[in-house]
PDB file of C-alpha atoms and ligand atoms in Angstrom:
ATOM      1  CA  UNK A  15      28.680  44.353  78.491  1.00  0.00           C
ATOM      2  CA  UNK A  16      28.760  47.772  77.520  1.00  0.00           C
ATOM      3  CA  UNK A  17      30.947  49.086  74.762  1.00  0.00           C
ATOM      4  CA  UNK A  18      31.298  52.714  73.166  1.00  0.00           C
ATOM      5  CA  UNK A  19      28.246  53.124  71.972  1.00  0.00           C
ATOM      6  CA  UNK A  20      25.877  52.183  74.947  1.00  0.00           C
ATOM      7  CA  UNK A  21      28.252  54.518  77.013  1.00  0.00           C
ATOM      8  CA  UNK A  22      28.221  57.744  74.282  1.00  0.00           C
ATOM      9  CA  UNK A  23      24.661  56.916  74.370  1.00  0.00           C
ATOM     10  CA  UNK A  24      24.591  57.101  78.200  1.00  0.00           C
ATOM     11  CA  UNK A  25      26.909  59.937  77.908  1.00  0.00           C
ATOM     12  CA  UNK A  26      24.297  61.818  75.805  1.00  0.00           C
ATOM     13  CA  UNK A  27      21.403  60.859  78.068  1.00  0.00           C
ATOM     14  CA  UNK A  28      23.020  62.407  81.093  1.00  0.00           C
ATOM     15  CA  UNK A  29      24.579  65.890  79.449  1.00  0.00           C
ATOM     16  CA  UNK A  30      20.571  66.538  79.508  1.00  0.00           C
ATOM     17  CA  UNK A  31      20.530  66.141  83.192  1.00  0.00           C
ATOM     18  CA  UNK A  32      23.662  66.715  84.692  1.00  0.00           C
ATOM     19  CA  UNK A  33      25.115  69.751  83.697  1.00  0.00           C
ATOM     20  CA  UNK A  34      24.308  72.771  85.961  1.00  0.00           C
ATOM     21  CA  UNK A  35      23.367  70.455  89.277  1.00  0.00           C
ATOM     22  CA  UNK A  36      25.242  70.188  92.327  1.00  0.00           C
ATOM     23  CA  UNK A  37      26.097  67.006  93.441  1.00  0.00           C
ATOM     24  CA  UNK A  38      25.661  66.513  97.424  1.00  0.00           C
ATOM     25  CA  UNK A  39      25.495  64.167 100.033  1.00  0.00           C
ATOM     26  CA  UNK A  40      28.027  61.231  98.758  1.00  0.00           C
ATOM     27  CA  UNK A  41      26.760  57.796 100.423  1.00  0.00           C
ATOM     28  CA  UNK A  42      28.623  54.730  99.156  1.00  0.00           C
ATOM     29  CA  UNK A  43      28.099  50.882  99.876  1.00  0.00           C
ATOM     30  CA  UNK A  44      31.803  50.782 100.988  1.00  0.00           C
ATOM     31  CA  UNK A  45      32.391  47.972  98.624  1.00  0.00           C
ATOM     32  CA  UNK A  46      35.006  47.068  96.537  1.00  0.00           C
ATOM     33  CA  UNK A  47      34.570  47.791  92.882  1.00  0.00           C
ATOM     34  CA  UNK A  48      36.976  46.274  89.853  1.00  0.00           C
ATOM     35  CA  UNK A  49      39.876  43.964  91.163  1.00  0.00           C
ATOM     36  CA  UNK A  50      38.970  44.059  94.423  1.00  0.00           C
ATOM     37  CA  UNK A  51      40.104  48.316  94.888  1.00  0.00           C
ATOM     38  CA  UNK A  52      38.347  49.532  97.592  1.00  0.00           C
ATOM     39  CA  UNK A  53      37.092  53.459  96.374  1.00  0.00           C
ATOM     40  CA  UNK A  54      38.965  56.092  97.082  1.00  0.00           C
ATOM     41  CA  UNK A  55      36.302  57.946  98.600  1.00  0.00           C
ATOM     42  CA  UNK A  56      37.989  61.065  99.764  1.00  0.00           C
ATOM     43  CA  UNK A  57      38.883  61.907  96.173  1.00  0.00           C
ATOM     44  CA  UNK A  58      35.679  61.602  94.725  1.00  0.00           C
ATOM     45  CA  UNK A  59      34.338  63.642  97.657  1.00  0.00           C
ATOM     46  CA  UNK A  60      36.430  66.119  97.034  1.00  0.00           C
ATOM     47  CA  UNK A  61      35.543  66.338  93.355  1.00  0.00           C
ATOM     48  CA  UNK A  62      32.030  66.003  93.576  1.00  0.00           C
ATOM     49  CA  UNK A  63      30.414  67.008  96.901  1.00  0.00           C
ATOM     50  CA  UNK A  64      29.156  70.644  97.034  1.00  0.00           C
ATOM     51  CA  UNK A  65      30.502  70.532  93.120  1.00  0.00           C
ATOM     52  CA  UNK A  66      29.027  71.775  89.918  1.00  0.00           C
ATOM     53  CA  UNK A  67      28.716  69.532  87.028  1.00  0.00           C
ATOM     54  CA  UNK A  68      29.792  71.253  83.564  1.00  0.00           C
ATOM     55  CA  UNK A  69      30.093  68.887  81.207  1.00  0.00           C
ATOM     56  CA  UNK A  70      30.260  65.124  80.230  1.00  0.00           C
ATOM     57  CA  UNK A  71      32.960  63.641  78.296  1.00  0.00           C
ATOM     58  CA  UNK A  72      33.704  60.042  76.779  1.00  0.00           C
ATOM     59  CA  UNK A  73      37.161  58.500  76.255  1.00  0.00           C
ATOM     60  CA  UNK A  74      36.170  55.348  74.653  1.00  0.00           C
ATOM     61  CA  UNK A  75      34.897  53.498  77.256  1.00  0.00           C
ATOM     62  CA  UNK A  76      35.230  55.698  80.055  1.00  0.00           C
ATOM     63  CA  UNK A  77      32.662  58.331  80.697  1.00  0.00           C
ATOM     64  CA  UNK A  78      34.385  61.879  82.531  1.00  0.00           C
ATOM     65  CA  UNK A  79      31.865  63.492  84.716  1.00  0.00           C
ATOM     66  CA  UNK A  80      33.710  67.860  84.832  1.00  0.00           C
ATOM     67  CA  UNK A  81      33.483  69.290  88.237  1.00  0.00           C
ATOM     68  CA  UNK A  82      34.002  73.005  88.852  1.00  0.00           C
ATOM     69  CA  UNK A  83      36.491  71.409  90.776  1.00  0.00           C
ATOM     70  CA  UNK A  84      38.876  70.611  88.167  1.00  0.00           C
ATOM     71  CA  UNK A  85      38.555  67.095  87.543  1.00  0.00           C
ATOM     72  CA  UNK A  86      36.632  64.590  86.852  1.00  0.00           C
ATOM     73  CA  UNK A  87      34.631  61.769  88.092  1.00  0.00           C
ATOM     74  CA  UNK A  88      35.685  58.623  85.752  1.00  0.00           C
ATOM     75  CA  UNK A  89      33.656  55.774  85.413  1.00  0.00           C
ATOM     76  CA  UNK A  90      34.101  52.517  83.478  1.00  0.00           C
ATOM     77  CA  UNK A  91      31.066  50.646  83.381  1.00  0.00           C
ATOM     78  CA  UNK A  92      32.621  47.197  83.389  1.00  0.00           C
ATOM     79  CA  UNK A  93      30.439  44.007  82.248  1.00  0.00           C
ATOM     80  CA  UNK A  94      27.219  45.248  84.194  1.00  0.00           C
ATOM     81  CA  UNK A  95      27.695  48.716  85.484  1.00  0.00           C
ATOM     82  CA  UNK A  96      24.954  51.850  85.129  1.00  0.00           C
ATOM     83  CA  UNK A  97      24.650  55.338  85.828  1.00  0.00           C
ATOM     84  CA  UNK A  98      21.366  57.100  86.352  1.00  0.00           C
ATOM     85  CA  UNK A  99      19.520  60.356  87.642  1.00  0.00           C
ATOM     86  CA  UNK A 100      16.296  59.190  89.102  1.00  0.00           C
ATOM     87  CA  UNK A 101      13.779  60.647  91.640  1.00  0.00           C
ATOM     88  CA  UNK A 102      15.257  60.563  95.566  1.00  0.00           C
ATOM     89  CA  UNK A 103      12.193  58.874  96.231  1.00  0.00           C
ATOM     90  CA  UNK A 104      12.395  55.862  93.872  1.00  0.00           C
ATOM     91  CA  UNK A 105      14.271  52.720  95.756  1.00  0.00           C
ATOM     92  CA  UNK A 106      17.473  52.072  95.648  1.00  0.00           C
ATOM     93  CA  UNK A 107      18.118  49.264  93.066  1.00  0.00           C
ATOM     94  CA  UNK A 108      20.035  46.277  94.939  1.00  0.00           C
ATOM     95  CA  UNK A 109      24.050  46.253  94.249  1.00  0.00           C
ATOM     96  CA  UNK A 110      23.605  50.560  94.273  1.00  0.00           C
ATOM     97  CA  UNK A 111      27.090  51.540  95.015  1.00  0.00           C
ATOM     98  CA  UNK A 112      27.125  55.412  95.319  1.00  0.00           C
ATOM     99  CA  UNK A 113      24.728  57.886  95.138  1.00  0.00           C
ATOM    100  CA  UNK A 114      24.676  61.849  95.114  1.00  0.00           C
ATOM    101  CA  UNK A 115      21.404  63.922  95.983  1.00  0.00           C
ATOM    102  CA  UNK A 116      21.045  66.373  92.826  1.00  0.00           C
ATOM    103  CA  UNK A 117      20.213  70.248  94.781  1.00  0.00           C
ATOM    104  CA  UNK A 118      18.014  71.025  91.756  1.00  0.00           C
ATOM    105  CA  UNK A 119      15.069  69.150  94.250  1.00  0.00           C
ATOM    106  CA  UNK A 120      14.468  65.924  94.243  1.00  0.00           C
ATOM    107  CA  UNK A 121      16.707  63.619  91.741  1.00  0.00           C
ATOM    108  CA  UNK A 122      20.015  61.792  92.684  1.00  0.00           C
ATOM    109  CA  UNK A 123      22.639  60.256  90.881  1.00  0.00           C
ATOM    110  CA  UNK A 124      23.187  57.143  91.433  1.00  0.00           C
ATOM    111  CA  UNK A 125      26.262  53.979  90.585  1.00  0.00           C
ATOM    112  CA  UNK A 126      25.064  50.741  90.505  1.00  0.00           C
ATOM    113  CA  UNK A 127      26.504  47.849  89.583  1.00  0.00           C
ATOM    114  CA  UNK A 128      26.041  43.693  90.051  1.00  0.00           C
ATOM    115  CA  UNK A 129      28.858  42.351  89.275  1.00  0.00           C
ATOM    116  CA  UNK A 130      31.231  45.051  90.210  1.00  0.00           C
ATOM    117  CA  UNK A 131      33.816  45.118  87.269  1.00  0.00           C
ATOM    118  CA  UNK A 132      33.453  48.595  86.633  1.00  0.00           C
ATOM    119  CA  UNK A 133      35.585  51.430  88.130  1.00  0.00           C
ATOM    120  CA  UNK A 134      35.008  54.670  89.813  1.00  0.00           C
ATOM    121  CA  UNK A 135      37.718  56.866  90.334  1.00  0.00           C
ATOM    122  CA  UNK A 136      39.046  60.447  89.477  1.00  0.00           C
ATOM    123  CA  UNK A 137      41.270  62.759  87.445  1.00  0.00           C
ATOM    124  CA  UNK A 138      42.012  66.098  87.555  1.00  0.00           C
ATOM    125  CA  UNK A 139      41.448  68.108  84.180  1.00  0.00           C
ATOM    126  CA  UNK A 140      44.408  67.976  82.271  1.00  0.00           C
ATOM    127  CA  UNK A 141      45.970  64.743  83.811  1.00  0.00           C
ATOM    128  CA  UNK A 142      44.044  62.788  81.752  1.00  0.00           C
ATOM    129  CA  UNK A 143      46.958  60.587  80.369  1.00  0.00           C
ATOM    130  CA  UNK A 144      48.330  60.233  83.877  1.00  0.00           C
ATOM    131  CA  UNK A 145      45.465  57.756  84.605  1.00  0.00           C
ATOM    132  CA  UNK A 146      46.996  53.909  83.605  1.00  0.00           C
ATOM    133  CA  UNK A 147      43.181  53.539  81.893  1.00  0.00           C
ATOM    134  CA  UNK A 148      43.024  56.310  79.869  1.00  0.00           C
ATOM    135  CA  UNK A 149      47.332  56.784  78.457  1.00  0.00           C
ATOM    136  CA  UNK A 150      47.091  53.544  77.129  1.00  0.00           C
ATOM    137  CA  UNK A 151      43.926  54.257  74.788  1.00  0.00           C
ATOM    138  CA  UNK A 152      44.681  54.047  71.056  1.00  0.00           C
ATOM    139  CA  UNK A 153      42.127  55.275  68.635  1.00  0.00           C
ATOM    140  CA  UNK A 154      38.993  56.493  68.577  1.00  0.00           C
ATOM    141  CA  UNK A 155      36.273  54.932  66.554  1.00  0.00           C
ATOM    142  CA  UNK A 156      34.637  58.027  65.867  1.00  0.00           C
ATOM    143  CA  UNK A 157      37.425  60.383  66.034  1.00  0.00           C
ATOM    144  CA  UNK A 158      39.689  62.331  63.097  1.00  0.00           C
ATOM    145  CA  UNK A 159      42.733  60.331  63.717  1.00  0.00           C
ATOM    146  CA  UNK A 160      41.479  57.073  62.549  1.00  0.00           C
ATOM    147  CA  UNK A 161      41.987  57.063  59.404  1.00  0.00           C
ATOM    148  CA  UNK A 162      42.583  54.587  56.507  1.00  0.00           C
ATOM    149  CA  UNK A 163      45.909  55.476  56.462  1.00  0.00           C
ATOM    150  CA  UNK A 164      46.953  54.835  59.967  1.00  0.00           C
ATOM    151  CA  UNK A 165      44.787  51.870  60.331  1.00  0.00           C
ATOM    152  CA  UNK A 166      47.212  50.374  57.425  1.00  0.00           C
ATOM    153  CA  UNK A 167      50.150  51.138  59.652  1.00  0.00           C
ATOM    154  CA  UNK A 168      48.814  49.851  62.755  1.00  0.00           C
ATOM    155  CA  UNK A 169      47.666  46.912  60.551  1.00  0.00           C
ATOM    156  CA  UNK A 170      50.863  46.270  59.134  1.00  0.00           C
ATOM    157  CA  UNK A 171      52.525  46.069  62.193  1.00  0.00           C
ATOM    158  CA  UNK A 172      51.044  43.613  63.796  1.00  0.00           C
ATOM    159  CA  UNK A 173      50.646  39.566  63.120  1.00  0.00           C
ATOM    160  CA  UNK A 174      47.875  38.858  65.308  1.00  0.00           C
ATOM    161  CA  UNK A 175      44.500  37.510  64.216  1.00  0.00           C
ATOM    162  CA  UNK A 176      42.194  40.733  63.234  1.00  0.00           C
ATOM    163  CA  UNK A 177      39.713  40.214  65.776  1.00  0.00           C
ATOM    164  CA  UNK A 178      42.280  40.033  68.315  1.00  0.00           C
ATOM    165  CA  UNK A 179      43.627  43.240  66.755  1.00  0.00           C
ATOM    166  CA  UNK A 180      40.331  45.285  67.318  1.00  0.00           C
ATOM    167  CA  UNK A 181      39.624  44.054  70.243  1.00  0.00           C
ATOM    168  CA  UNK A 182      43.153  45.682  71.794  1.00  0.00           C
ATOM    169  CA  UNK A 183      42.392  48.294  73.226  1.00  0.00           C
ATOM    170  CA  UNK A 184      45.554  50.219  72.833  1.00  0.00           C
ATOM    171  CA  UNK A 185      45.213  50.233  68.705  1.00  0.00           C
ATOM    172  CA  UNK A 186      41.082  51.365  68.342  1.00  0.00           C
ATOM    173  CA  UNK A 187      39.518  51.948  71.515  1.00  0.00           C
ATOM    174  CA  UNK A 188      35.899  51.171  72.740  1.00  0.00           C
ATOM    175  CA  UNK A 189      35.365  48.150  70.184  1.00  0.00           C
ATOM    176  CA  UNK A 190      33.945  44.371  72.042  1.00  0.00           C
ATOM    177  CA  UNK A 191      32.969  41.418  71.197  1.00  0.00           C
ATOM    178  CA  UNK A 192      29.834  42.379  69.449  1.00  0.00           C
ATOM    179  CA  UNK A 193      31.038  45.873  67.314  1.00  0.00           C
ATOM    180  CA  UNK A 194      34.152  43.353  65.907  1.00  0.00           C
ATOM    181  CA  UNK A 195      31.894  40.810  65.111  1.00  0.00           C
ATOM    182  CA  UNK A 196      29.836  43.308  63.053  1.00  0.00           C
ATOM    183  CA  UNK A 197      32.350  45.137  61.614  1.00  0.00           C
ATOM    184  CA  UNK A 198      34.480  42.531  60.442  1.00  0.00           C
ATOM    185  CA  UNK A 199      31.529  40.890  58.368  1.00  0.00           C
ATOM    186  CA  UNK A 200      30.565  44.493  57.090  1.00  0.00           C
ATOM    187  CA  UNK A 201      34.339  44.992  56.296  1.00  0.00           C
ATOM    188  CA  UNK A 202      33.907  40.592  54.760  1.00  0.00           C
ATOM    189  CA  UNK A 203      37.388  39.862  56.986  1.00  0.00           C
ATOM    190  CA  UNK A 204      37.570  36.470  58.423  1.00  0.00           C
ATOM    191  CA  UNK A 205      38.021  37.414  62.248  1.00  0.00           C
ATOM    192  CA  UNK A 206      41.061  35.144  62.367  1.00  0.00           C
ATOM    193  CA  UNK A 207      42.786  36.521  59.168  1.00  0.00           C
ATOM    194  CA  UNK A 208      46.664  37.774  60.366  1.00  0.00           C
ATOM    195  CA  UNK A 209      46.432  41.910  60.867  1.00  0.00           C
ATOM    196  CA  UNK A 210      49.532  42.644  58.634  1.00  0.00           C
ATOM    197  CA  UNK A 211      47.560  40.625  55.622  1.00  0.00           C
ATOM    198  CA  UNK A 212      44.556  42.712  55.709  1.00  0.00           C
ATOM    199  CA  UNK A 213      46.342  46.124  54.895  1.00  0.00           C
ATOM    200  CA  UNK A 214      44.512  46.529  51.719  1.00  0.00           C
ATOM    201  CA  UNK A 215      41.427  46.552  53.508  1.00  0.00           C
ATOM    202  CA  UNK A 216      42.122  49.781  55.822  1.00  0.00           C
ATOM    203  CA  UNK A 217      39.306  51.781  54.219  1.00  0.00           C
ATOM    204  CA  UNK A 218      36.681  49.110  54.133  1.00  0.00           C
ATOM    205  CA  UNK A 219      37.426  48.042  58.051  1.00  0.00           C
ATOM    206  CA  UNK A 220      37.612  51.512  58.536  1.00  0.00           C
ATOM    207  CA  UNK A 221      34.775  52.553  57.318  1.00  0.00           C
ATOM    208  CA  UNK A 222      32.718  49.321  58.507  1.00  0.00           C
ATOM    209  CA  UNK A 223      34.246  50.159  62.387  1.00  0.00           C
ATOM    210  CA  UNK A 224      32.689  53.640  61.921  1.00  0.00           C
ATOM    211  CA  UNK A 225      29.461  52.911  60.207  1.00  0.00           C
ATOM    212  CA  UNK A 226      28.322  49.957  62.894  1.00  0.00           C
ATOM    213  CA  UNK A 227      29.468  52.156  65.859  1.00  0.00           C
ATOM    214  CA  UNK A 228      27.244  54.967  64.610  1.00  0.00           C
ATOM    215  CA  UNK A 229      24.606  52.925  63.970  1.00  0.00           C
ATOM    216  CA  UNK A 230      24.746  51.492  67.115  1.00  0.00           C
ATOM    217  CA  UNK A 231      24.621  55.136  68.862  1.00  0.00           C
ATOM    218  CA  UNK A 232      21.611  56.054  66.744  1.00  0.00           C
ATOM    219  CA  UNK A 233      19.621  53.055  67.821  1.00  0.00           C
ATOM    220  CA  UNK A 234      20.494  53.998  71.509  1.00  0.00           C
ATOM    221  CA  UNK A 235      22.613  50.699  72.144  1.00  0.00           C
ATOM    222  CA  UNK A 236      22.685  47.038  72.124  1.00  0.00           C
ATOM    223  CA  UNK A 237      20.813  45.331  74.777  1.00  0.00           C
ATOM    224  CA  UNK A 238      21.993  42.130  75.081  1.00  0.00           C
ATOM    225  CA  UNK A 239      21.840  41.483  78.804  1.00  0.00           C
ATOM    226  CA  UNK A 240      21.364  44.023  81.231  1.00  0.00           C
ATOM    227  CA  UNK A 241      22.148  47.016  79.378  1.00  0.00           C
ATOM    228  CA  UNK A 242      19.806  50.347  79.435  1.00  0.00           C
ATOM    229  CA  UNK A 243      19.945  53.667  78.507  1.00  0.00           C
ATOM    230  CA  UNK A 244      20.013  56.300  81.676  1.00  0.00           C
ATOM    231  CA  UNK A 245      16.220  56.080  82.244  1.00  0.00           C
ATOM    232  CA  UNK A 246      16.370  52.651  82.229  1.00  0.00           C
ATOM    233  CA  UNK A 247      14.948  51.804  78.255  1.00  0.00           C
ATOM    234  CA  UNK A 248      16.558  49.076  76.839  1.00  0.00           C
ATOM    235  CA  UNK A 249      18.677  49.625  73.411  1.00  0.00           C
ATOM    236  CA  UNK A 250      17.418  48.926  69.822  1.00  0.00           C
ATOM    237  CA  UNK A 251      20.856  48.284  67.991  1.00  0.00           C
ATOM    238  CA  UNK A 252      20.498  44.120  68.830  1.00  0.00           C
ATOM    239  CA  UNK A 253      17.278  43.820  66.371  1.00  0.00           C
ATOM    240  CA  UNK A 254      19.888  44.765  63.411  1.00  0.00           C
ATOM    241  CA  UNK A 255      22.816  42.850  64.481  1.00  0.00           C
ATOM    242  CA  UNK A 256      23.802  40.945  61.355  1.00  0.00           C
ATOM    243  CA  UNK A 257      26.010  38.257  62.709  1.00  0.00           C
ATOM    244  CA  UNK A 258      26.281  38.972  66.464  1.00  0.00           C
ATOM    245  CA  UNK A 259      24.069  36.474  68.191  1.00  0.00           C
ATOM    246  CA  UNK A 260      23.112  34.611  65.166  1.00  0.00           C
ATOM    247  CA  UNK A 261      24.992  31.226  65.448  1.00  0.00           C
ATOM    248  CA  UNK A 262      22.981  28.546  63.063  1.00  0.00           C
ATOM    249  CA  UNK A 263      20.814  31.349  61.664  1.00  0.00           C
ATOM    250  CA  UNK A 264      21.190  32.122  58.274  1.00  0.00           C
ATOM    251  CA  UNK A 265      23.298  35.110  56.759  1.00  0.00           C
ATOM    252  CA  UNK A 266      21.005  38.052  55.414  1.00  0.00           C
ATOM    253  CA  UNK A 267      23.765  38.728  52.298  1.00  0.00           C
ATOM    254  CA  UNK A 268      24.215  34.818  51.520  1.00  0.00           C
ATOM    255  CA  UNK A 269      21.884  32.961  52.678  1.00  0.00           C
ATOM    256  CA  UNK A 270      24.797  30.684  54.267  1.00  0.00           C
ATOM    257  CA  UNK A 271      24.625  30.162  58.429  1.00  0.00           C
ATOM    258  CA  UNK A 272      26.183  32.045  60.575  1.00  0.00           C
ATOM    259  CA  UNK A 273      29.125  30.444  62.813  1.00  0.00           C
ATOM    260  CA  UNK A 274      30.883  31.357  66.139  1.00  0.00           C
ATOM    261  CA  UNK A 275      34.206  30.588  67.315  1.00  0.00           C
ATOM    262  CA  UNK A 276      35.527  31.128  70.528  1.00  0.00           C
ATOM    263  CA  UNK A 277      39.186  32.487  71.195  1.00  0.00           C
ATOM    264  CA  UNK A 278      40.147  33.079  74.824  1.00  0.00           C
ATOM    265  CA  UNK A 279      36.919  32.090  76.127  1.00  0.00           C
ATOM    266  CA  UNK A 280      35.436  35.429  74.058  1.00  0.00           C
ATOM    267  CA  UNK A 281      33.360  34.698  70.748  1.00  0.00           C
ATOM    268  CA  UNK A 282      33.301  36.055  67.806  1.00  0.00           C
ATOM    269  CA  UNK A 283      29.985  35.041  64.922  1.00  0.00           C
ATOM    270  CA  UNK A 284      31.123  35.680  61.466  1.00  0.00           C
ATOM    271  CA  UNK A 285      29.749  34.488  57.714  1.00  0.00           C
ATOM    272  CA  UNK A 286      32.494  31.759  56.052  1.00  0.00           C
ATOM    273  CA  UNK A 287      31.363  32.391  53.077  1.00  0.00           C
ATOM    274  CA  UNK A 288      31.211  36.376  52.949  1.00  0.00           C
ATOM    275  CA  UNK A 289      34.429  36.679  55.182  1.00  0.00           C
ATOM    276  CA  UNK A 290      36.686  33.964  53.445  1.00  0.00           C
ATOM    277  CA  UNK A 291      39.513  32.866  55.599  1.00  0.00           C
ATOM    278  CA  UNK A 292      42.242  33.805  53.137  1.00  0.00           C
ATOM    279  CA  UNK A 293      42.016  36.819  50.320  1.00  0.00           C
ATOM    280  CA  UNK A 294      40.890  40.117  50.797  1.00  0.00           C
ATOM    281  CA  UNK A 295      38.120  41.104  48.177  1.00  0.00           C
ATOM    282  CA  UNK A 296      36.525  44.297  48.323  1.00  0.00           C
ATOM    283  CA  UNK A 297      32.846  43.159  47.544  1.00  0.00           C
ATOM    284  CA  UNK A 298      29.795  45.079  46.487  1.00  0.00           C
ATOM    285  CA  UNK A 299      27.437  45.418  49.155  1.00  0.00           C
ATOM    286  CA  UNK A 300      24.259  43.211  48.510  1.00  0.00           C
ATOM    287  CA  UNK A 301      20.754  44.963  48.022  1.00  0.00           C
ATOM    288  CA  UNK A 302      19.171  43.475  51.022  1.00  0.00           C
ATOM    289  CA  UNK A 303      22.000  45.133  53.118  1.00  0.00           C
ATOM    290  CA  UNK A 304      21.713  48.261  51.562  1.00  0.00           C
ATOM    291  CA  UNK A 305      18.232  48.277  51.940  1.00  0.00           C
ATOM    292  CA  UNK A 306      18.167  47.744  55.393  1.00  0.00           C
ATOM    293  CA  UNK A 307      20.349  50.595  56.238  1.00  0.00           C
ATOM    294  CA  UNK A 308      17.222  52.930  54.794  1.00  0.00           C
ATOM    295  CA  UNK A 309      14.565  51.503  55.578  1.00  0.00           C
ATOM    296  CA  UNK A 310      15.539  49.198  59.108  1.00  0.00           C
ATOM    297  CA  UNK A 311      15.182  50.209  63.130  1.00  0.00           C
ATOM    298  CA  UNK A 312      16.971  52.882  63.465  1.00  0.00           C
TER     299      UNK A 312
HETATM  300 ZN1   ZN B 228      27.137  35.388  54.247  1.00  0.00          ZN
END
């Protein structure tokens, strides 16, 4: 499933495409996408056909393709959902749910999508926070206004187990299950700890949210599944996943094995021993970690 980073990674990919071509010639499968909503193709005609792309935008897990129409083309990937410019002449991947002809000869744009989760609509510039998706969006990962301080307070406020916490999107935006798994072992917070009892450790989950999103961008992604970049190359963030994945295996800091436990049908793999169910102790970071930050896949 893709999370932030796989779609500011696809985000990146396409502002070297994108920008500057007109989009033409909408065709669209004419079916349904997320919760059964048929497209509202009119509106993304209008925003896109005979349009000029300026720019692409991410709000956490929604990618914002500007039109010199005034708005935007949203699009939430869902759990299997892909954008890419490709040749005109390459086939048409099976579940391929819209595509635009590129006038800068020979390329198209095109949605597809397996399992049809993900969303398509659109937004006019400026409305942004009219869209249900995007007003409810709390912080993001990356941006200014997360910072130790208000993590505390949003922390503080609530009861709710931490991974639970994270993974609302409506308090930090754009995390799943595999950036809360890695964060909360990076920040050593047992994924079930109550929110309000982990204030002290603001700057360390803070700073562990940050540092495993950007690492994730800089290694193009996670693949776990299906996931690839917008010419179709698979991520390299899964080869330094430290607990993600790992069930049984042991724990690069401790040498302990790494467990999962599943809430709401969604897991979550965490280290007992480095993320204690209980106290909050800022720890030292071990040498092996540290040295795999210089000298890993990046
Ligand atoms: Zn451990």
């Amino acid at each position: 499933m893709p999370e932030l980073p796989e779609v500011e990674t696809l985000r990146r990919d396409l502002a070297r495409h994108l920008p500057g071509a007109v989009l033409r010639d909408l065709w669209t499968s004419g079916k349904a996408l997320r919760l059964g909503r048929p497209l509202d193709v009119e509106a993304i005609r209008a925003l896109t056909v005979g349009r000029r792309v300026l720019r692409l935008r991410r709000l956490a897990k929604y990618l914002l393709v500007d039109t010199d129409a005034g708005g935007a083309l949203v699009v939430h990937l869902g759990m299997s959902g892909h954008l890419l410019v490709c040749p005109a002449a390459a086939p048409r991947a099976p579940h391929t749910h819209l595509v635009w002809r590129l006038d800068d000869g020979g390329r198209e744009l095109r949605y597809v999508d397996p399992r049809r989760f993900g969303q398509v609509t659109t937004v006019l510039t400026g409305e942004e926070a009219t869209l249900p998706e995007l007003q409810l969006l709390g912080l993001e990962p990356l941006g200014r206004a997360l910072t130790a301080a208000r993590l505390a307070e949003l922390l503080g406020a609530s009861k709710r187990p931490l991974k639970t916490f994270l993974l609302d999107q409506t308090r930090v935006a754009g995390l799943g299950n595999i950036y809360v798994s890695e964060a909360l072992f990076r920040a050593r917070l047992h994924p079930s700890l109550p929110s309000d009892a982990a204030v002290a450790a603001a700057p360390a989950l803070r700073d562990a949210i940050r540092s495993v999103i950007s690492r994730a961008i800089a290694n193009r992604g996670t693949t776990i599944r299906d996931y690839t970049d917008a010419s179709g190359r698979e991520g390299r963030n899964q080869l330094v996943l430290q607990v993600y994945g790992r069930e049984g295996e042991p724990c690069f800091v401790c040498g302990g094995r790494v467990r999962r436990q599943v809430d709401s049908g969604r897991s979550t793999f965490f280290c007992p021993r480095c993320q204690p169910a209980r106290s909050f102790r800022p720890a030292a970071r071990s040498k092996k970690q540290r040295g795999q930050g210089r000298t890993g896949i990046r």
